[in-house]
Coordinates of C-alpha atoms in Angstrom, one line a residue:
Chain A
M1 CA 50.4 4.0 -40.2
A2 CA 53.7 6.0 -40.4
S3 CA 56.6 3.8 -41.3
T4 CA 59.8 4.0 -39.4
L5 CA 62.0 3.7 -42.5
S6 CA 65.1 5.9 -42.2
T7 CA 64.4 7.6 -45.5
D8 CA 66.9 10.0 -47.0
N9 CA 65.0 13.2 -47.7
N10 CA 66.4 14.9 -50.8
R11 CA 65.1 18.2 -49.7
R12 CA 66.7 18.3 -46.3
S13 CA 70.1 16.7 -46.9
S14 CA 72.6 17.3 -49.6
I15 CA 73.7 13.7 -49.5
K16 CA 72.8 12.0 -52.7
P17 CA 70.8 8.8 -52.2
T18 CA 73.0 5.8 -53.0
A19 CA 71.8 2.7 -54.7
S20 CA 71.1 1.1 -51.3
S21 CA 68.9 4.0 -50.3
P22 CA 65.3 2.8 -49.6
T23 CA 64.0 5.9 -51.3
P24 CA 62.7 5.2 -54.7
R25 CA 64.4 7.3 -57.4
R26 CA 61.8 9.8 -58.7
R27 CA 61.6 9.4 -62.5
K28 CA 61.3 12.8 -64.2
S29 CA 58.8 11.7 -66.9
G30 CA 56.5 10.0 -64.5
D31 CA 56.5 13.1 -62.4
R32 CA 55.5 15.3 -65.4
A33 CA 52.6 13.0 -66.1
A34 CA 51.5 13.2 -62.5
V35 CA 51.7 17.0 -62.4
L36 CA 49.7 17.3 -65.5
G37 CA 47.2 14.7 -64.3
F38 CA 46.6 16.3 -61.0
L39 CA 46.7 19.9 -62.0
A40 CA 45.0 19.9 -65.4
P41 CA 41.3 19.8 -64.4
N42 CA 41.5 22.7 -62.0
L43 CA 44.0 24.7 -64.0
A44 CA 42.0 24.4 -67.2
G45 CA 38.9 25.7 -65.4
F46 CA 40.9 28.3 -63.5
L47 CA 42.3 29.7 -66.8
L48 CA 38.9 29.7 -68.6
F49 CA 36.7 30.9 -65.8
T50 CA 38.9 33.0 -63.6
L51 CA 42.0 34.3 -65.4
V52 CA 40.4 34.9 -68.9
P53 CA 37.4 36.7 -67.4
I54 CA 39.7 38.9 -65.3
G55 CA 41.6 39.9 -68.4
A56 CA 38.4 40.3 -70.4
S57 CA 36.9 42.5 -67.6
L58 CA 40.0 44.8 -67.7
A59 CA 39.7 45.0 -71.5
L60 CA 36.0 45.6 -71.3
S61 CA 36.4 48.6 -69.0
L62 CA 38.3 50.3 -71.8
Y63 CA 35.5 49.8 -74.3
E64 CA 32.2 51.5 -75.0
W65 CA 29.8 48.5 -75.3
P66 CA 26.1 49.4 -75.6
L67 CA 23.5 46.8 -76.1
I68 CA 22.8 47.8 -79.7
G69 CA 25.8 48.4 -81.9
E70 CA 29.5 47.6 -81.9
A71 CA 32.0 47.8 -79.1
T72 CA 34.3 50.7 -79.6
F73 CA 37.6 51.3 -77.9
S74 CA 37.4 54.3 -75.7
G75 CA 40.5 54.1 -73.5
F76 CA 39.9 55.5 -70.0
E77 CA 36.7 57.3 -71.0
N78 CA 34.5 55.0 -68.9
F79 CA 36.6 55.9 -65.8
V80 CA 36.6 59.6 -66.6
R81 CA 32.9 59.5 -67.1
L82 CA 32.4 57.5 -63.9
F83 CA 34.5 59.8 -61.7
T84 CA 33.7 63.2 -63.2
K85 CA 30.4 63.2 -65.1
D86 CA 28.3 60.5 -63.5
P87 CA 25.8 62.3 -61.2
V88 CA 25.1 59.3 -59.1
F89 CA 28.5 57.5 -58.7
W90 CA 29.9 59.4 -55.7
E91 CA 26.6 59.2 -54.0
V92 CA 26.7 55.5 -54.5
V93 CA 30.2 55.3 -53.0
G94 CA 29.0 57.4 -50.1
N95 CA 26.0 55.0 -49.6
T96 CA 28.4 52.0 -49.7
F97 CA 30.7 53.6 -47.0
Y98 CA 27.6 54.5 -44.9
F99 CA 26.6 50.8 -45.0
V100 CA 30.1 49.5 -44.4
V101 CA 30.8 51.7 -41.4
G102 CA 27.4 51.1 -39.8
Y103 CA 27.3 47.4 -40.5
V104 CA 30.9 46.6 -39.5
V105 CA 30.8 48.6 -36.2
L106 CA 27.4 47.2 -35.1
N107 CA 28.3 43.7 -36.2
L108 CA 31.6 43.6 -34.2
I109 CA 29.9 45.1 -31.1
V110 CA 27.1 42.5 -31.1
S111 CA 29.2 39.5 -32.1
L112 CA 32.0 40.3 -29.7
S113 CA 29.7 40.9 -26.7
L114 CA 27.7 37.8 -27.3
A115 CA 30.9 35.8 -27.7
V116 CA 32.2 37.0 -24.4
W117 CA 28.9 36.1 -22.9
L118 CA 28.6 32.7 -24.4
T119 CA 32.0 31.6 -23.2
S120 CA 31.4 32.4 -19.6
R121 CA 30.2 28.9 -18.7
I122 CA 26.8 29.0 -20.2
R123 CA 24.5 26.1 -20.4
F124 CA 22.6 25.1 -23.6
A125 CA 25.3 26.8 -25.7
G126 CA 24.1 24.5 -28.6
L127 CA 20.6 26.1 -28.5
F128 CA 22.0 29.6 -28.6
R129 CA 24.3 28.6 -31.4
F130 CA 21.3 27.5 -33.4
A131 CA 19.4 30.7 -32.8
F132 CA 22.3 33.0 -33.6
F133 CA 23.4 30.8 -36.6
L134 CA 20.2 30.3 -38.5
P135 CA 20.1 33.8 -40.0
V136 CA 23.7 33.3 -41.2
V137 CA 22.9 30.1 -43.1
A138 CA 19.4 31.0 -44.3
P139 CA 19.3 32.6 -47.8
M140 CA 19.8 36.3 -47.6
V141 CA 16.8 36.8 -49.9
A142 CA 14.5 35.0 -47.5
N143 CA 15.9 37.0 -44.6
A144 CA 15.3 40.2 -46.4
V145 CA 11.7 39.3 -47.5
V146 CA 10.8 38.6 -43.8
W147 CA 12.2 42.0 -42.7
R148 CA 10.3 43.7 -45.4
L149 CA 7.2 42.6 -43.6
L150 CA 8.5 43.6 -40.2
F151 CA 9.4 47.1 -41.5
T152 CA 5.9 47.7 -42.9
P153 CA 4.9 51.3 -41.9
D154 CA 2.0 51.8 -39.4
D155 CA 0.8 48.2 -39.2
G156 CA 4.2 46.3 -39.2
L157 CA 5.5 44.5 -36.1
I158 CA 8.3 46.9 -35.6
A159 CA 6.0 50.0 -35.9
W160 CA 3.6 48.4 -33.4
A161 CA 6.4 47.5 -31.0
T162 CA 7.8 51.0 -31.2
R163 CA 4.4 52.6 -30.5
T164 CA 3.7 50.2 -27.6
F165 CA 7.0 50.3 -25.8
T166 CA 8.1 53.9 -26.4
G167 CA 4.9 55.7 -27.3
L168 CA 6.6 57.2 -30.3
E169 CA 5.6 56.8 -33.9
A170 CA 8.2 54.7 -35.8
P171 CA 9.6 56.2 -39.0
N172 CA 8.5 54.8 -42.3
W173 CA 11.7 52.7 -42.4
L174 CA 11.9 51.6 -46.0
G175 CA 9.9 54.6 -47.5
S176 CA 12.1 57.5 -46.3
S177 CA 15.5 58.2 -47.7
E178 CA 16.7 59.0 -44.2
W179 CA 15.7 55.7 -42.6
A180 CA 16.1 53.2 -45.4
M181 CA 19.8 52.7 -45.1
P182 CA 19.6 52.3 -41.3
A183 CA 16.9 49.7 -41.9
V184 CA 19.2 47.8 -44.4
I185 CA 22.0 48.0 -41.8
I186 CA 19.9 46.6 -39.0
M187 CA 18.6 43.8 -41.0
S188 CA 22.1 42.9 -42.2
V189 CA 23.6 42.9 -38.7
W190 CA 20.8 40.5 -37.6
A191 CA 21.6 38.3 -40.5
G192 CA 25.4 38.4 -40.2
F193 CA 26.6 38.7 -36.6
G194 CA 26.5 34.9 -36.0
Y195 CA 29.5 34.3 -38.2
N196 CA 31.9 36.6 -36.4
M197 CA 30.5 35.4 -33.1
I198 CA 31.6 31.9 -33.8
I199 CA 35.1 33.2 -34.7
F200 CA 35.3 35.1 -31.4
V201 CA 34.0 32.2 -29.3
A202 CA 36.7 30.0 -30.7
A203 CA 39.4 32.6 -30.1
I204 CA 38.3 33.2 -26.5
E205 CA 38.2 29.5 -25.8
S206 CA 41.8 29.1 -27.0
V207 CA 43.0 31.7 -24.4
P208 CA 45.0 29.6 -21.8
D209 CA 43.2 29.4 -18.4
S210 CA 46.5 30.0 -16.6
L211 CA 46.4 33.6 -17.7
Y212 CA 43.0 34.2 -16.2
E213 CA 44.1 32.5 -13.0
A214 CA 47.2 34.7 -12.8
A215 CA 45.1 37.8 -13.4
A216 CA 42.6 36.8 -10.7
I217 CA 45.5 36.2 -8.2
D218 CA 46.6 39.7 -9.0
G219 CA 43.2 40.9 -8.0
A220 CA 41.9 41.7 -11.5
G221 CA 38.1 41.8 -11.7
W222 CA 35.9 40.5 -14.5
W223 CA 36.1 43.8 -16.5
R224 CA 39.9 44.2 -16.0
R225 CA 40.4 40.6 -17.2
L226 CA 38.4 41.3 -20.3
L227 CA 40.3 44.4 -21.2
G228 CA 43.7 43.1 -20.1
V229 CA 43.7 39.5 -21.1
T230 CA 40.9 38.5 -23.4
L231 CA 40.8 41.4 -25.9
P232 CA 44.6 41.6 -26.4
L233 CA 44.9 37.8 -26.9
I234 CA 42.1 37.6 -29.4
S235 CA 43.1 40.8 -31.3
P236 CA 44.5 38.8 -34.2
S237 CA 41.1 37.1 -34.7
M238 CA 39.4 40.5 -34.3
F239 CA 41.7 41.9 -37.0
F240 CA 40.9 39.0 -39.3
A241 CA 37.2 39.4 -38.7
T242 CA 37.3 43.1 -39.3
V243 CA 39.1 42.8 -42.6
M244 CA 36.8 40.1 -43.9
T245 CA 33.7 41.9 -42.7
V246 CA 34.7 45.1 -44.4
I247 CA 35.5 43.3 -47.7
S248 CA 32.1 41.4 -47.7
S249 CA 30.1 44.5 -46.8
L250 CA 31.6 46.5 -49.6
Q251 CA 30.0 44.0 -51.9
V252 CA 26.5 44.2 -50.4
F253 CA 23.7 43.6 -52.9
A254 CA 20.8 41.3 -52.0
Q255 CA 19.6 43.3 -48.9
P256 CA 19.0 46.6 -50.7
Y257 CA 17.7 44.8 -53.8
I258 CA 15.0 43.0 -51.8
L259 CA 14.3 45.6 -49.1
T260 CA 14.2 48.8 -51.0
G261 CA 15.1 48.2 -54.6
G262 CA 17.9 50.7 -54.1
G263 CA 15.5 53.5 -53.1
P264 CA 13.9 55.8 -52.1
G265 CA 15.6 57.8 -54.8
S266 CA 19.0 56.2 -54.8
S267 CA 19.5 56.4 -51.1
T268 CA 20.3 52.7 -50.7
T269 CA 21.9 52.1 -54.1
T270 CA 25.3 50.5 -53.2
L271 CA 28.2 49.9 -55.6
V272 CA 27.3 46.4 -56.6
F273 CA 23.7 47.4 -57.0
Y274 CA 24.8 50.2 -59.3
L275 CA 26.9 47.8 -61.3
Y276 CA 23.9 45.6 -61.7
K277 CA 21.8 48.5 -62.9
Q278 CA 24.3 49.8 -65.3
G279 CA 25.4 46.5 -66.7
F280 CA 22.2 44.4 -66.6
Q281 CA 19.4 46.9 -66.8
G282 CA 21.2 49.6 -68.8
Y283 CA 23.3 47.0 -70.8
E284 CA 26.4 49.1 -70.6
M285 CA 28.9 46.3 -70.2
G286 CA 32.0 48.4 -70.5
Y287 CA 30.8 50.9 -68.0
A288 CA 29.7 48.2 -65.5
S289 CA 33.3 46.7 -65.8
S290 CA 34.8 50.1 -64.8
I291 CA 32.5 50.2 -61.8
A292 CA 33.7 46.6 -60.9
W293 CA 37.3 47.7 -61.0
S294 CA 36.6 50.7 -58.9
L295 CA 35.2 48.4 -56.3
F296 CA 38.3 46.2 -56.5
V297 CA 40.5 49.3 -56.0
L298 CA 38.4 50.3 -53.0
I299 CA 38.7 46.8 -51.5
M300 CA 42.4 46.7 -52.0
G301 CA 43.0 50.2 -50.7
I302 CA 40.9 49.8 -47.5
T303 CA 42.4 46.3 -46.8
F304 CA 45.9 47.8 -47.3
L305 CA 45.2 50.6 -44.8
Q306 CA 43.9 48.1 -42.3
F307 CA 47.1 46.1 -42.6
R308 CA 49.1 49.3 -42.1
A309 CA 47.1 50.2 -39.0
Q310 CA 47.2 46.7 -37.4
K311 CA 50.6 47.3 -35.7
R312 CA 48.8 49.9 -33.4
W313 CA 46.3 47.5 -31.9
V314 CA 46.8 43.9 -32.9
H315 CA 48.9 41.9 -30.4
Y316 CA 50.6 38.8 -31.8
A317 CA 51.8 36.5 -29.1
Chain B
M1 CA 26.7 42.8 -18.2
S2 CA 27.2 40.1 -15.6
T3 CA 30.0 39.6 -13.2
I4 CA 31.2 36.1 -13.0
T5 CA 33.7 34.1 -10.9
T6 CA 36.2 35.8 -8.9
R7 CA 36.9 33.5 -6.0
Q8 CA 35.8 36.1 -3.5
I9 CA 32.2 36.2 -4.7
P10 CA 29.9 34.1 -2.4
P11 CA 28.2 31.1 -4.1
L12 CA 24.7 32.6 -3.8
L13 CA 25.6 35.8 -5.6
R14 CA 27.4 33.7 -8.2
T15 CA 24.3 31.7 -8.8
I16 CA 22.2 34.9 -9.2
G17 CA 24.8 36.3 -11.6
S18 CA 24.7 33.2 -13.7
W19 CA 20.9 33.2 -13.7
T20 CA 20.9 36.8 -14.8
S21 CA 23.3 36.2 -17.7
H22 CA 21.3 33.1 -18.7
I23 CA 18.0 35.0 -18.8
L24 CA 19.5 37.9 -20.7
L25 CA 21.1 35.5 -23.2
I26 CA 17.8 33.6 -23.6
L27 CA 16.1 36.9 -24.3
T28 CA 18.7 37.8 -26.9
A29 CA 18.3 34.4 -28.6
L30 CA 14.5 34.9 -28.6
I31 CA 14.7 38.3 -30.1
T32 CA 17.0 36.9 -32.8
L33 CA 14.4 34.3 -33.6
V34 CA 11.4 36.7 -33.7
P35 CA 11.6 37.3 -37.4
F36 CA 11.4 33.6 -38.1
V37 CA 8.6 33.1 -35.6
W38 CA 6.7 36.0 -37.2
M39 CA 7.4 34.5 -40.6
I40 CA 5.7 31.2 -39.7
S41 CA 2.9 33.0 -37.8
T42 CA 2.1 35.1 -40.8
A43 CA 2.3 32.2 -43.1
L44 CA -0.6 30.5 -41.2
K45 CA -2.9 33.5 -41.1
P46 CA -5.8 34.5 -43.3
S47 CA -4.8 37.4 -45.5
S48 CA -7.2 39.8 -43.8
E49 CA -5.4 39.3 -40.4
V50 CA -1.8 39.8 -41.5
F51 CA -1.8 43.4 -40.0
S52 CA -4.2 43.0 -37.1
T53 CA -3.7 45.5 -34.2
P54 CA -2.5 44.4 -31.7
P55 CA -0.5 41.7 -33.6
K56 CA -1.6 38.2 -32.9
L57 CA 0.7 35.2 -33.0
I58 CA -2.1 32.9 -34.1
G59 CA -4.9 34.2 -36.3
S60 CA -8.6 33.3 -36.0
S61 CA -8.0 30.1 -38.0
I62 CA -4.8 28.2 -39.0
Q63 CA -4.6 28.3 -42.8
W64 CA -2.4 25.4 -43.7
G65 CA -3.7 25.9 -47.2
N66 CA -1.4 29.0 -47.6
F67 CA 1.5 26.5 -48.0
A68 CA -0.3 24.6 -50.7
D69 CA -1.2 27.9 -52.5
A70 CA 2.4 29.1 -52.4
W71 CA 3.6 25.7 -53.6
N72 CA 1.2 25.6 -56.5
Y73 CA 1.7 29.3 -57.5
L74 CA 5.3 28.7 -58.4
P75 CA 7.1 25.3 -58.6
F76 CA 9.0 25.3 -55.3
G77 CA 9.7 21.6 -55.6
R78 CA 11.5 22.4 -58.8
F79 CA 13.5 25.2 -57.2
M80 CA 14.7 22.9 -54.5
L81 CA 15.6 20.2 -57.0
N82 CA 17.5 22.8 -59.0
G83 CA 19.2 24.0 -55.9
V84 CA 20.2 20.5 -54.8
L85 CA 21.5 19.6 -58.3
V86 CA 23.5 22.8 -58.8
S87 CA 24.9 22.8 -55.2
A88 CA 25.8 19.1 -55.1
L89 CA 27.4 19.0 -58.6
G90 CA 29.2 22.3 -57.9
T91 CA 30.5 21.0 -54.6
L92 CA 31.7 17.8 -56.1
L93 CA 33.6 19.6 -58.8
V94 CA 35.1 22.1 -56.4
V95 CA 36.2 19.4 -53.9
I96 CA 37.7 17.0 -56.4
T97 CA 39.5 19.5 -58.6
S98 CA 40.8 21.5 -55.6
A99 CA 42.1 18.4 -53.8
M100 CA 44.0 17.3 -57.0
A101 CA 45.4 20.7 -57.6
A102 CA 46.4 21.1 -54.0
Y103 CA 48.2 17.9 -54.2
A104 CA 50.2 19.1 -57.3
F105 CA 51.0 22.3 -55.5
S106 CA 52.1 20.7 -52.2
R107 CA 53.5 17.2 -52.8
L108 CA 54.9 17.4 -56.4
R109 CA 57.9 19.4 -57.4
W110 CA 57.9 21.0 -60.8
R111 CA 59.3 24.1 -62.6
G112 CA 57.1 27.1 -62.2
R113 CA 55.1 25.7 -59.3
N114 CA 55.5 28.7 -57.1
G115 CA 54.8 31.2 -59.9
V116 CA 51.6 29.5 -60.8
F117 CA 50.5 29.3 -57.2
L118 CA 51.2 33.0 -56.7
I119 CA 48.8 33.7 -59.6
Y120 CA 46.2 31.5 -57.9
L121 CA 46.7 33.5 -54.7
G122 CA 46.5 36.8 -56.4
T123 CA 43.0 36.0 -57.8
L124 CA 41.7 35.5 -54.2
M125 CA 41.7 39.3 -53.8
I126 CA 39.5 39.8 -56.8
P127 CA 35.8 40.2 -56.0
Q128 CA 33.2 38.1 -57.9
E129 CA 31.7 41.3 -59.3
V130 CA 34.7 41.9 -61.5
L131 CA 34.0 38.5 -63.2
I132 CA 30.2 38.7 -63.7
V133 CA 30.1 41.0 -66.7
P134 CA 32.6 39.0 -68.9
M135 CA 31.2 35.7 -67.5
F136 CA 27.7 36.8 -68.6
I137 CA 28.9 37.6 -72.1
L138 CA 30.8 34.3 -72.2
M139 CA 27.7 32.3 -71.1
R140 CA 25.6 34.1 -73.8
N141 CA 28.2 33.2 -76.5
L142 CA 28.3 29.6 -75.3
G143 CA 24.5 29.5 -75.5
W144 CA 24.4 28.5 -71.8
V145 CA 21.9 31.1 -70.5
N146 CA 19.2 29.3 -68.4
S147 CA 21.2 26.2 -68.0
Y148 CA 22.6 24.2 -65.1
Q149 CA 26.1 24.4 -66.4
A150 CA 25.9 28.2 -66.3
L151 CA 24.9 28.1 -62.6
I152 CA 27.6 25.6 -61.7
I153 CA 30.8 25.9 -63.8
P154 CA 31.7 29.6 -63.5
W155 CA 32.3 29.3 -59.8
A156 CA 33.7 25.8 -59.6
F157 CA 37.4 26.8 -60.3
T158 CA 38.1 29.7 -58.0
A159 CA 41.4 29.5 -56.1
F160 CA 40.0 29.3 -52.6
G161 CA 39.5 25.5 -52.3
T162 CA 43.0 24.8 -53.7
F163 CA 44.5 27.2 -51.3
L164 CA 42.7 25.8 -48.3
L165 CA 43.5 22.1 -49.0
R166 CA 47.2 22.9 -49.9
Q167 CA 47.6 24.2 -46.4
F168 CA 46.4 20.8 -45.0
F169 CA 48.5 18.7 -47.4
L170 CA 51.6 20.6 -46.3
T171 CA 51.2 19.5 -42.7
L172 CA 51.5 15.8 -43.7
P173 CA 54.9 14.2 -43.6
D174 CA 56.6 13.0 -46.8
E175 CA 57.3 9.6 -45.3
L176 CA 53.7 8.5 -45.5
E177 CA 53.8 8.6 -49.2
D178 CA 57.3 7.2 -49.5
A179 CA 56.2 4.1 -47.5
A180 CA 53.2 3.6 -49.8
R181 CA 55.4 3.9 -52.9
I182 CA 57.7 1.2 -51.6
D183 CA 54.7 -1.0 -51.2
G184 CA 54.0 -0.5 -54.8
A185 CA 51.3 2.2 -54.8
N186 CA 51.3 4.7 -57.6
R187 CA 50.8 8.4 -57.0
F188 CA 47.1 8.2 -57.6
T189 CA 46.6 5.3 -55.2
S190 CA 48.6 7.0 -52.4
F191 CA 46.6 10.2 -53.0
T192 CA 43.2 8.5 -52.7
Q193 CA 44.0 5.8 -50.1
I194 CA 46.4 7.7 -47.8
L195 CA 46.3 11.4 -48.1
L196 CA 42.6 12.1 -48.7
P197 CA 41.4 10.2 -45.6
L198 CA 43.9 12.2 -43.5
V199 CA 42.5 15.5 -44.7
R200 CA 38.8 14.4 -44.5
P201 CA 37.8 17.1 -42.0
A202 CA 39.2 19.8 -44.3
L203 CA 37.4 18.2 -47.3
G204 CA 34.1 18.2 -45.3
T205 CA 34.5 21.8 -44.3
L206 CA 35.2 22.9 -47.8
A207 CA 32.2 20.8 -49.1
V208 CA 29.8 22.3 -46.5
F209 CA 30.8 25.9 -47.2
T210 CA 30.8 25.4 -51.0
F211 CA 27.4 23.8 -50.9
I212 CA 25.8 26.6 -48.8
G213 CA 27.5 29.2 -51.1
Y214 CA 25.9 27.7 -54.2
W215 CA 22.6 27.2 -52.4
N216 CA 22.3 30.8 -51.2
S217 CA 23.8 32.5 -54.3
F218 CA 21.6 35.2 -55.6
L219 CA 23.3 37.8 -57.9
W220 CA 24.6 35.3 -60.5
P221 CA 21.3 33.3 -60.9
L222 CA 19.5 36.6 -61.1
L223 CA 21.6 37.5 -64.1
I224 CA 21.8 34.2 -65.9
V225 CA 18.4 32.6 -65.3
S226 CA 15.1 34.1 -66.5
D227 CA 13.2 30.8 -67.0
V228 CA 11.1 29.9 -63.9
N229 CA 12.0 26.2 -64.3
M230 CA 15.7 26.8 -63.9
A231 CA 15.5 29.0 -60.8
T232 CA 17.2 28.1 -57.6
V233 CA 15.5 28.8 -54.2
P234 CA 16.6 32.4 -53.6
L235 CA 15.8 33.4 -57.2
G236 CA 12.5 31.6 -57.0
L237 CA 11.6 33.5 -53.9
N238 CA 12.5 36.7 -55.6
M239 CA 10.2 35.8 -58.6
F240 CA 7.4 35.0 -56.1
L241 CA 8.0 38.4 -54.5
G242 CA 7.7 40.1 -57.9
Q243 CA 4.5 38.3 -58.8
T244 CA 2.5 38.3 -55.6
G245 CA 3.4 41.8 -54.4
N246 CA 1.7 42.2 -51.0
Q247 CA 0.1 38.8 -50.4
W248 CA 2.2 38.6 -47.2
N249 CA 0.7 35.3 -45.9
L250 CA 1.6 33.5 -49.1
L251 CA 5.0 35.2 -49.3
M252 CA 5.8 34.1 -45.8
A253 CA 4.7 30.6 -46.5
A254 CA 7.1 30.7 -49.5
S255 CA 9.9 32.1 -47.3
T256 CA 9.2 29.3 -44.7
I257 CA 9.5 26.7 -47.4
S258 CA 12.7 28.2 -48.7
I259 CA 14.3 28.4 -45.2
L260 CA 13.5 24.8 -44.2
P261 CA 16.6 23.2 -46.0
S262 CA 18.8 25.8 -44.2
V263 CA 17.3 24.8 -40.8
L264 CA 18.2 21.2 -41.6
M265 CA 21.7 22.3 -42.6
V266 CA 22.3 24.2 -39.4
L267 CA 21.0 21.2 -37.3
G268 CA 22.9 18.6 -39.3
L269 CA 26.1 20.3 -40.1
Q270 CA 26.6 22.6 -37.1
R271 CA 29.9 20.9 -36.2
Y272 CA 31.4 21.5 -39.6
L273 CA 30.1 25.0 -39.8
V274 CA 31.5 26.0 -36.4
K275 CA 34.8 24.2 -37.1
G276 CA 35.2 25.8 -40.5
I277 CA 34.5 29.3 -39.3
A278 CA 36.6 29.0 -36.1
L279 CA 39.4 27.6 -38.2
S280 CA 39.3 30.6 -40.6
G281 CA 39.3 33.0 -37.7
L282 CA 42.2 31.4 -36.0
G283 CA 43.9 31.4 -39.4
G284 CA 44.3 35.1 -38.7
R285 CA 47.0 34.3 -36.1

């Protein structure tokens, strides 16, 4: 496969290739054609369907663009209105944070403990992988529809199980503004933990056995080895998973849309849901764009903070 | 929590510990599967027995007809066909154009290469939601509302695939190509015959994730498709939910139908899925 020609690599040595060098001289014009040929399909699409829309979205956020009538330039008016006059916006941001914190914390606890468990010489790992993985791959809409049935008040499976096993009456999960968001979070954790679990299983399996042996010789028990060896060594993966999970949960939409329609009231209306309502039910395109950019700033800000904080707990070998 | 394997633990205890952790794990797996079991169970019940107390796994009769009713109520066959078409074509576009662009960014040297690549990287940070409003207006102006191209093309040129494959191309030595060039292969031949086969696992991973992404996508189809005949599976299920309201047995039959392809994907592509996810997680190192 690989040839053993002693090629002279232009990049690594300053010696100019002589005529007898086996390396073919690269012809400039041929290269230009190659660059164009290889890059053009993707670059053209990237310009048209990624870069131009980004610019357009920025411009849009500076315009008043109702369904009927002309778009008029309004400067930062959309943002001013969003941050200071909109009665719902801050509540929506609060709802989104509520979801993110609840979802990320629960997701990490569940996925990490199952990963630790699954790597301790378990048989039928394939079967467990299937069970924990199916909700991840199944369409979120289908997952949410099923949970809508489970959450049915009084007669639903969850209400029945609560009554039978605890003797208490279950709350009206989706019908009360207090319990609707917890319901959305529980359903989402069920649907999403498998993804991070796979990441953690891979990370734990890549920890060298010799470290565990050394720890065992030093008399470290199971718990001590988990805290002293496993967790520090997989902390880079934990950091990555946390960052990605936060980013994706800031963009939650399908779960509240299907489970609660954003209600009761606006208790489960998240940022992307609000964007959808303003832009595609209220047809305020400019306003929706300013919501989208607020989401972007939030994502960037929180991610930046996480990178700042990683020195304190992430251990790079 | 179980305690496993320090050398001082006698074998019998170790066996008991292993049994305990297996049983707990099996319980956890079963609890995870309960919603799906309940979905199928409800799909096969007569409508009067959906909320029987106590709940029964199997109703008084098994109503296979619910599946036929759901299937005839809305064209689920059509939804699946749309989903396969959109996901397959989208995946093809993503994999081919990303691989070519990744080649240009990793194996060819040209002025402005790093600058352009930085722009690509920068867009990775931008959430899809920023693009959907202008994209919607663009589609309307192109007259693409309710079309396959509107479902496929807007998301076929994001930077992710290019970025991923470039990482893989960078690991291959230059000498491979030089040798091929001496043997008279042009750039395109060495790209297709030598480089692509070497990054096949990466291509497979990208393809699997792109396909599932298209297949499960909900927000964008919800905006751009109103015609029942153009709906993909998640959107079709949402339409069904809107039209049947509380006919839970039919709704669960529809959900079962719409989850089947995902079950096949998990079974058939598990290796790729696990590899791809693990790879992304280890990429955090």
